[in-house]
Amino acid sequence: MTIVHSSPSVEAAMQHFNVKNATAIQVGDLYFFSGLTAIDLVSLEISLADVRTQARLTLENFDAILDDLNLSLDHVIKVNAQLADVGEFAAWNEVFLDMFDAPYPCRTTVGAPLVAGDIEIEIVAASSARR
Amino acid sequence: MTIVHSSPSVEAAMQHFNVKNATAIQVGDLYFFSGLTAIDLVSLEISLADVRTQARLTLENFDAILDDLNLSLDHVIKVNAQLADVGEFAAWNEVFLDMFDAPYPCRTTVGAPLVAGDIEIEIVAASSARR
Amino acid sequence: MTIVHSSPSVEAAMQHFNVKNATAIQVGDLYFFSGLTAIDLVSLEISLADVRTQARLTLENFDAILDDLNLSLDHVIKVNAQLADVGEFAAWNEVFLDMFDAPYPCRTTVGAPLVAGDIEIEIVAASSARR
């Protein structure tokens, strides 16, 4: 098992919110991640932009975390997204199709009241890539 | 890693909704699946039937996908169900008990606003069977 | 694969609610668990206490189940929590920080209408410990 702590900027953002979970934990060929919402890693604030921008920022933050692990969005096998407003599915779907490349990962999207922001994304990654 | 694309009927349904996620991805002994709602694979429309019928249809669709992988509902280890109306838990529980056989898989059920339909089901399966 | 059935008290609580899912299923180095809400294992009733007490009780119940497997909360790698009221995040976060020890597991928290109780918790554990 390897417990992944993030880059100083992600760690700073988490401390800002008194959140101390691991960023990711690897067991064998699988990497489990904590859910992320759209945190601006410069201001350490939750993005107030529209859901499309928040979704992109959240996936970019995952991409940076994956990069620290010598992985990329191509290693993601599962995406769970929760939208504050399920009516925004089309916007989220567009970002998903744009940020990932085919063959796409598995995905489930539902609505949920969120602690912060308008989209919460959780991923599972594997040590080998989808493509 | 093996990325599973579904039968032509499931693929057609997904294209109908501009959804391009993988149906399932296998890593080692585990199979992760995308969440499914009750899609009628003939009409390619979301079922408008009651939640009991929708739950059964969704599990039947998973059963067909599993069958393509030489697996069955007996290989499912985890079920996550999201109900548009948590008051329908008893109906969903009845379908769960009917469609699966003992020893049953793990399960979590909560409510959620759904993108479509009245129940969204996600599963994890293993390469060996529960029974 | 090993299917875990719980202690007589947990089994009794599940039968009380006509719930027959497995408590946990092990595949290789991973243990997947069914979601739990705050069941008082003596009265077999859902706790009516505040969310802080419910969260603690739920994690204590997981701890007892893990103990039966010769595991502990130190083996948990992933926690998914659903709150009936996301405004209770701070209370839940306090219990999380208190019940787990650093380095903490991964975690995702969102809101959801719940079948019972004010918090539903689901975990994934590994055969080796975080510390």
Coordinates of C-alpha atoms in Angstrom, one line a residue:
Chain A
M1 CA 0.0 0.0 0.0
T2 CA 1.2 3.5 -0.9
I3 CA -0.5 6.5 0.6
V4 CA -0.3 9.5 -1.7
H5 CA 0.0 13.0 -0.3
S6 CA -0.3 15.7 -2.8
S7 CA 1.8 18.6 -4.0
P8 CA 2.2 21.5 -1.6
S9 CA -0.6 23.4 -3.3
V10 CA -3.1 20.7 -2.9
E11 CA -2.0 20.1 0.7
A12 CA -2.4 23.8 1.4
A13 CA -5.9 23.8 0.0
M14 CA -6.9 20.8 2.1
Q15 CA -5.5 22.3 5.3
H16 CA -7.3 25.5 4.5
F17 CA -10.6 23.4 4.8
N18 CA -9.3 21.3 7.8
V19 CA -9.5 18.3 5.5
K20 CA -6.9 15.6 6.2
N21 CA -7.8 12.6 4.0
A22 CA -5.2 11.0 1.8
T23 CA -5.3 12.3 -1.7
A24 CA -4.9 8.7 -3.1
I25 CA -4.1 5.3 -1.8
Q26 CA -2.6 2.6 -4.0
V27 CA -3.3 -1.1 -3.4
G28 CA -1.7 -3.3 -6.0
D29 CA -2.7 -2.1 -9.5
L30 CA -5.5 0.2 -8.3
Y31 CA -5.4 3.8 -7.0
F32 CA -8.4 5.0 -5.0
F33 CA -8.8 8.8 -4.7
S34 CA -10.6 11.2 -2.5
G35 CA -13.4 13.1 -4.1
L36 CA -12.5 16.6 -5.3
T37 CA -14.5 19.7 -5.9
A38 CA -13.2 22.7 -8.0
I39 CA -10.6 24.2 -5.8
D40 CA -8.5 27.0 -7.2
L41 CA -5.0 26.0 -6.1
V42 CA -3.7 29.5 -6.3
S43 CA -6.4 31.3 -4.2
L44 CA -7.3 28.1 -2.2
E45 CA -10.9 29.0 -2.7
I46 CA -13.7 27.0 -4.3
S47 CA -14.3 28.1 -7.8
L48 CA -17.4 30.3 -8.3
A49 CA -17.3 29.8 -12.0
D50 CA -20.0 27.9 -13.9
V51 CA -20.2 24.1 -13.7
R52 CA -18.4 23.6 -17.0
T53 CA -15.4 25.5 -15.7
Q54 CA -15.6 23.8 -12.3
A55 CA -15.6 20.3 -13.9
R56 CA -12.6 21.2 -16.1
L57 CA -10.7 22.6 -13.1
T58 CA -11.4 19.5 -11.0
L59 CA -10.2 17.2 -13.7
E60 CA -7.1 19.4 -14.2
N61 CA -6.4 19.0 -10.5
F62 CA -6.7 15.2 -10.8
D63 CA -4.5 15.3 -13.8
A64 CA -1.8 17.2 -11.8
I65 CA -2.1 14.6 -8.9
L66 CA -1.9 11.7 -11.4
D67 CA 1.1 13.3 -13.0
D68 CA 2.9 13.3 -9.6
L69 CA 2.3 9.5 -9.6
N70 CA 3.6 9.2 -13.1
L71 CA 0.1 8.5 -14.2
S72 CA -2.4 10.5 -16.4
L73 CA -6.1 10.8 -17.1
D74 CA -5.5 7.8 -19.4
H75 CA -5.1 5.6 -16.3
V76 CA -8.5 6.5 -14.9
I77 CA -10.9 3.5 -15.1
K78 CA -13.8 4.9 -13.2
V79 CA -15.3 8.4 -12.7
N80 CA -18.1 9.1 -10.2
A81 CA -19.6 12.6 -10.6
Q82 CA -22.1 14.3 -8.4
L83 CA -23.8 17.4 -9.7
A84 CA -25.5 19.9 -7.4
D85 CA -28.0 20.3 -10.3
V86 CA -28.5 17.3 -12.5
G87 CA -29.9 19.6 -15.2
E88 CA -26.2 20.4 -15.8
F89 CA -25.5 16.9 -17.1
A90 CA -25.0 18.0 -20.7
A91 CA -22.3 20.6 -19.7
W92 CA -20.5 18.0 -17.5
N93 CA -20.7 15.4 -20.3
E94 CA -19.1 17.8 -22.7
V95 CA -16.2 18.4 -20.4
F96 CA -15.9 14.6 -19.7
L97 CA -15.7 13.9 -23.5
D98 CA -13.2 16.7 -24.0
M99 CA -10.8 16.0 -21.1
F100 CA -10.7 12.2 -21.5
D101 CA -9.8 10.4 -24.7
A102 CA -11.4 7.3 -26.1
P103 CA -11.6 4.6 -25.0
Y104 CA -13.3 6.4 -22.1
P105 CA -13.4 5.3 -18.5
C106 CA -16.5 4.0 -16.8
R107 CA -18.6 6.7 -15.3
T108 CA -21.7 7.2 -13.1
T109 CA -23.3 10.6 -12.7
V110 CA -26.0 11.5 -10.2
G111 CA -27.2 14.6 -8.4
A112 CA -26.4 15.4 -4.8
P113 CA -26.4 18.3 -2.4
L114 CA -22.7 19.2 -2.2
V115 CA -20.6 20.4 0.7
A116 CA -19.0 22.9 -1.6
G117 CA -19.1 23.8 -5.3
D118 CA -21.4 22.5 -8.0
I119 CA -19.6 19.2 -8.9
E120 CA -17.8 16.6 -6.9
I121 CA -15.7 14.1 -8.8
E122 CA -14.1 10.9 -7.6
I123 CA -11.9 8.6 -9.6
V124 CA -10.3 5.2 -9.5
A125 CA -7.2 4.7 -11.6
A126 CA -5.1 1.7 -12.6
S127 CA -1.4 1.3 -13.0
S128 CA -1.8 0.5 -16.8
A129 CA -3.4 2.9 -19.2
R130 CA -6.6 2.6 -21.2
R131 CA -4.8 3.4 -24.4
Chain B
M1 CA -6.7 -4.1 -18.2
T2 CA -9.5 -4.9 -20.5
I3 CA -12.0 -2.3 -21.6
V4 CA -15.5 -3.8 -22.2
H5 CA -17.7 -2.4 -24.9
S6 CA -21.2 -3.7 -24.9
S7 CA -23.4 -5.5 -27.3
P8 CA -24.7 -3.4 -30.3
S9 CA -28.0 -2.8 -28.5
V10 CA -26.3 -1.2 -25.4
E11 CA -23.9 0.7 -27.6
A12 CA -26.8 2.0 -29.6
A13 CA -28.6 3.2 -26.5
M14 CA -25.4 5.0 -25.3
Q15 CA -24.9 6.7 -28.6
H16 CA -28.6 7.7 -28.5
F17 CA -27.7 9.7 -25.3
N18 CA -24.3 10.9 -26.5
V19 CA -22.7 8.8 -23.7
K20 CA -19.4 7.3 -24.5
N21 CA -18.1 5.8 -21.2
A22 CA -16.8 2.3 -21.2
T23 CA -19.4 -0.3 -20.1
A24 CA -16.9 -2.0 -17.8
I25 CA -13.2 -2.1 -17.2
Q26 CA -11.4 -5.1 -15.9
V27 CA -8.3 -4.8 -13.7
G28 CA -7.0 -8.1 -12.4
D29 CA -9.9 -10.0 -10.7
L30 CA -12.2 -7.0 -10.5
Y31 CA -14.6 -5.5 -13.0
F32 CA -15.8 -1.9 -12.6
F33 CA -19.0 -0.9 -14.4
S34 CA -20.6 2.4 -15.4
G35 CA -23.9 3.1 -13.6
L36 CA -27.0 2.2 -15.6
T37 CA -30.5 3.4 -15.4
A38 CA -33.5 1.5 -16.9
I39 CA -32.9 1.7 -20.6
D40 CA -35.2 -0.2 -22.8
L41 CA -32.8 -1.7 -25.3
V42 CA -35.4 -2.1 -28.0
S43 CA -36.9 1.4 -28.0
L44 CA -33.6 3.0 -26.7
E45 CA -35.7 5.0 -24.3
I46 CA -35.6 5.3 -20.6
S47 CA -38.3 3.1 -19.1
L48 CA -41.4 5.0 -17.8
A49 CA -42.5 2.0 -15.8
D50 CA -42.6 1.9 -12.0
V51 CA -39.4 1.7 -10.0
R52 CA -39.8 -2.0 -9.4
T53 CA -39.9 -2.7 -13.2
Q54 CA -37.0 -0.2 -13.8
A55 CA -34.9 -1.9 -11.1
R56 CA -35.5 -5.3 -12.7
L57 CA -34.8 -4.0 -16.2
T58 CA -31.5 -2.4 -15.1
L59 CA -30.3 -5.6 -13.4
E60 CA -31.4 -7.6 -16.5
N61 CA -29.3 -5.3 -18.6
F62 CA -26.3 -5.8 -16.3
D63 CA -27.0 -9.5 -16.5
A64 CA -26.7 -9.4 -20.3
I65 CA -23.5 -7.4 -20.1
L66 CA -22.1 -9.8 -17.6
D67 CA -23.1 -12.7 -19.8
D68 CA -21.0 -11.3 -22.7
L69 CA -18.1 -11.4 -20.3
N70 CA -18.9 -15.0 -19.3
L71 CA -19.9 -13.7 -15.9
S72 CA -23.3 -13.6 -14.2
L73 CA -25.1 -11.7 -11.4
D74 CA -23.4 -14.3 -9.2
H75 CA -20.1 -12.6 -9.8
V76 CA -21.3 -9.2 -8.5
I77 CA -19.7 -8.3 -5.2
K78 CA -21.0 -4.7 -4.8
V79 CA -24.2 -2.9 -5.7
N80 CA -24.7 0.8 -5.3
A81 CA -28.2 2.0 -5.9
Q82 CA -29.5 5.5 -6.0
L83 CA -33.2 6.1 -5.8
A84 CA -35.0 9.2 -7.0
D85 CA -37.4 8.6 -4.1
V86 CA -35.9 6.8 -1.1
G87 CA -39.5 5.9 -0.1
E88 CA -39.2 3.3 -2.8
F89 CA -36.6 1.3 -0.9
A90 CA -38.9 -1.6 -0.1
A91 CA -39.7 -2.1 -3.8
W92 CA -36.1 -1.9 -4.8
N93 CA -35.1 -4.3 -1.9
E94 CA -37.7 -6.8 -3.2
V95 CA -36.2 -6.8 -6.7
F96 CA -32.7 -7.1 -5.2
L97 CA -33.6 -10.1 -3.2
D98 CA -35.4 -11.6 -6.2
M99 CA -32.7 -11.0 -8.9
F100 CA -29.7 -12.0 -6.8
D101 CA -29.3 -15.3 -5.0
A102 CA -27.8 -15.9 -1.5
P103 CA -25.1 -15.2 -0.4
Y104 CA -26.0 -11.7 -1.6
P105 CA -23.5 -9.1 -2.7
C106 CA -22.6 -6.0 -0.6
R107 CA -25.0 -3.1 -1.2
T108 CA -25.5 0.6 -0.4
T109 CA -28.7 2.4 -1.2
V110 CA -29.2 6.1 -0.9
G111 CA -31.4 8.7 -2.6
A112 CA -30.3 11.1 -5.3
P113 CA -31.7 13.4 -8.0
L114 CA -31.1 11.4 -11.1
V115 CA -30.2 12.4 -14.6
A116 CA -32.8 10.0 -16.0
G117 CA -35.2 7.4 -14.6
D118 CA -36.0 6.6 -11.0
I119 CA -33.1 4.3 -10.1
E120 CA -29.4 4.3 -11.0
I121 CA -27.4 1.1 -10.3
E122 CA -23.7 0.6 -10.3
I123 CA -21.9 -2.7 -9.8
V124 CA -18.5 -4.1 -9.1
A125 CA -17.9 -7.8 -10.1
A126 CA -15.2 -10.3 -9.5
S127 CA -13.8 -13.0 -11.7
S128 CA -14.9 -15.7 -9.3
A129 CA -18.5 -16.3 -8.2
R130 CA -20.1 -15.7 -4.8
R131 CA -21.6 -19.2 -4.9
Chain C
M1 CA -13.3 -14.5 -2.7
T2 CA -14.5 -14.5 0.9
I3 CA -18.0 -13.4 1.8
V4 CA -18.2 -12.0 5.3
H5 CA -21.2 -12.4 7.4
S6 CA -21.3 -10.4 10.5
S7 CA -21.5 -11.1 14.2
P8 CA -24.9 -12.3 15.4
S9 CA -25.8 -8.8 16.6
V10 CA -25.2 -7.2 13.1
E11 CA -27.0 -10.1 11.4
A12 CA -30.0 -9.7 13.8
A13 CA -30.1 -6.0 12.9
M14 CA -30.1 -6.7 9.2
Q15 CA -32.8 -9.3 9.5
H16 CA -34.8 -6.8 11.5
F17 CA -34.8 -4.6 8.4
N18 CA -35.2 -7.5 5.9
V19 CA -31.8 -6.6 4.5
K20 CA -29.7 -9.6 3.3
N21 CA -26.6 -8.1 1.7
A22 CA -23.2 -9.4 2.6
T23 CA -21.5 -7.3 5.2
A24 CA -18.2 -7.4 3.3
I25 CA -16.7 -9.3 0.4
Q26 CA -12.9 -9.8 0.1
V27 CA -11.3 -10.1 -3.3
G28 CA -7.5 -10.4 -3.1
D29 CA -6.1 -7.6 -1.0
L30 CA -9.3 -5.6 -1.0
Y31 CA -12.4 -5.7 1.2
F32 CA -15.6 -4.1 -0.1
F33 CA -18.3 -3.3 2.5
S34 CA -22.0 -2.6 2.4
G35 CA -23.0 0.9 3.5
L36 CA -24.0 1.2 7.1
T37 CA -26.2 3.7 8.9
A38 CA -26.2 4.2 12.7
I39 CA -27.8 1.0 14.0
D40 CA -27.8 0.5 17.7
L41 CA -26.9 -3.2 17.9
V42 CA -28.6 -3.7 21.2
S43 CA -32.0 -2.2 20.4
L44 CA -31.7 -3.0 16.7
E45 CA -33.1 0.4 16.0
I46 CA -31.6 3.3 14.0
S47 CA -30.1 5.8 16.4
L48 CA -32.1 8.9 16.9
A49 CA -29.1 10.8 18.3
D50 CA -27.4 13.7 16.6
V51 CA -25.3 13.2 13.5
R52 CA -22.1 13.3 15.5
T53 CA -23.2 10.4 17.6
Q54 CA -24.6 8.6 14.6
A55 CA -21.3 8.9 12.7
R56 CA -19.3 7.7 15.7
L57 CA -21.7 4.7 16.2
T58 CA -21.5 3.8 12.5
L59 CA -17.7 3.8 12.6
E60 CA -17.7 1.8 15.8
N61 CA -19.9 -0.8 14.1
F62 CA -17.4 -0.9 11.2
D63 CA -14.6 -1.2 13.7
A64 CA -16.3 -4.3 15.2
I65 CA -16.9 -5.9 11.8
L66 CA -13.2 -5.2 10.9
D67 CA -12.1 -6.7 14.2
D68 CA -13.9 -9.9 13.3
L69 CA -11.7 -10.0 10.1
N70 CA -8.5 -9.3 12.1
L71 CA -8.5 -5.8 10.6
S72 CA -9.1 -2.4 12.1
L73 CA -10.0 1.1 11.1
D74 CA -6.3 1.4 10.2
H75 CA -6.9 -0.9 7.2
V76 CA -9.6 1.4 5.7
I77 CA -8.4 3.0 2.5
K78 CA -11.6 4.7 1.3
V79 CA -14.6 6.2 3.1
N80 CA -17.7 7.4 1.3
A81 CA -20.1 9.4 3.5
Q82 CA -23.5 10.6 2.6
L83 CA -25.1 13.2 4.9
A84 CA -28.9 13.8 5.1
D85 CA -27.9 17.4 5.7
V86 CA -24.6 18.6 4.1
G87 CA -24.6 21.5 6.6
E88 CA -23.4 18.8 9.1
F89 CA -20.1 18.3 7.3
A90 CA -18.1 20.0 10.2
A91 CA -19.6 17.6 12.8
W92 CA -18.9 14.6 10.6
N93 CA -15.4 15.8 9.8
E94 CA -14.6 16.1 13.5
V95 CA -15.7 12.5 14.1
F96 CA -13.7 11.3 11.1
L97 CA -10.5 13.0 12.4
D98 CA -11.1 11.6 15.8
M99 CA -11.9 8.0 14.9
F100 CA -9.2 7.5 12.3
D101 CA -5.5 8.1 12.8
A102 CA -3.1 9.8 10.4
P103 CA -2.3 9.0 7.7
Y104 CA -6.0 9.2 7.0
P105 CA -7.9 7.2 4.4
C106 CA -9.3 8.7 1.2
R107 CA -12.7 10.2 1.6
T108 CA -15.6 11.6 -0.3
T109 CA -18.6 13.3 1.4
V110 CA -21.8 14.4 -0.3
G111 CA -25.4 14.9 0.7
A112 CA -28.2 12.5 -0.1
P113 CA -31.7 11.7 1.0
L114 CA -31.2 8.6 3.2
V115 CA -33.3 5.5 3.6
A116 CA -32.7 5.7 7.4
G117 CA -30.7 7.9 9.7
D118 CA -28.7 11.0 9.1
I119 CA -25.4 9.6 7.8
E120 CA -24.7 6.6 5.6
I121 CA -21.0 5.4 5.5
E122 CA -19.4 2.9 3.1
I123 CA -15.8 1.8 3.3
V124 CA -13.2 -0.1 1.3
A125 CA -10.4 -1.7 3.3
A126 CA -7.1 -3.4 2.4
S127 CA -5.3 -6.4 3.9
S128 CA -2.4 -4.2 4.9
A129 CA -2.6 -1.2 7.2
R130 CA -2.1 2.5 6.5
R131 CA 0.3 2.7 9.5

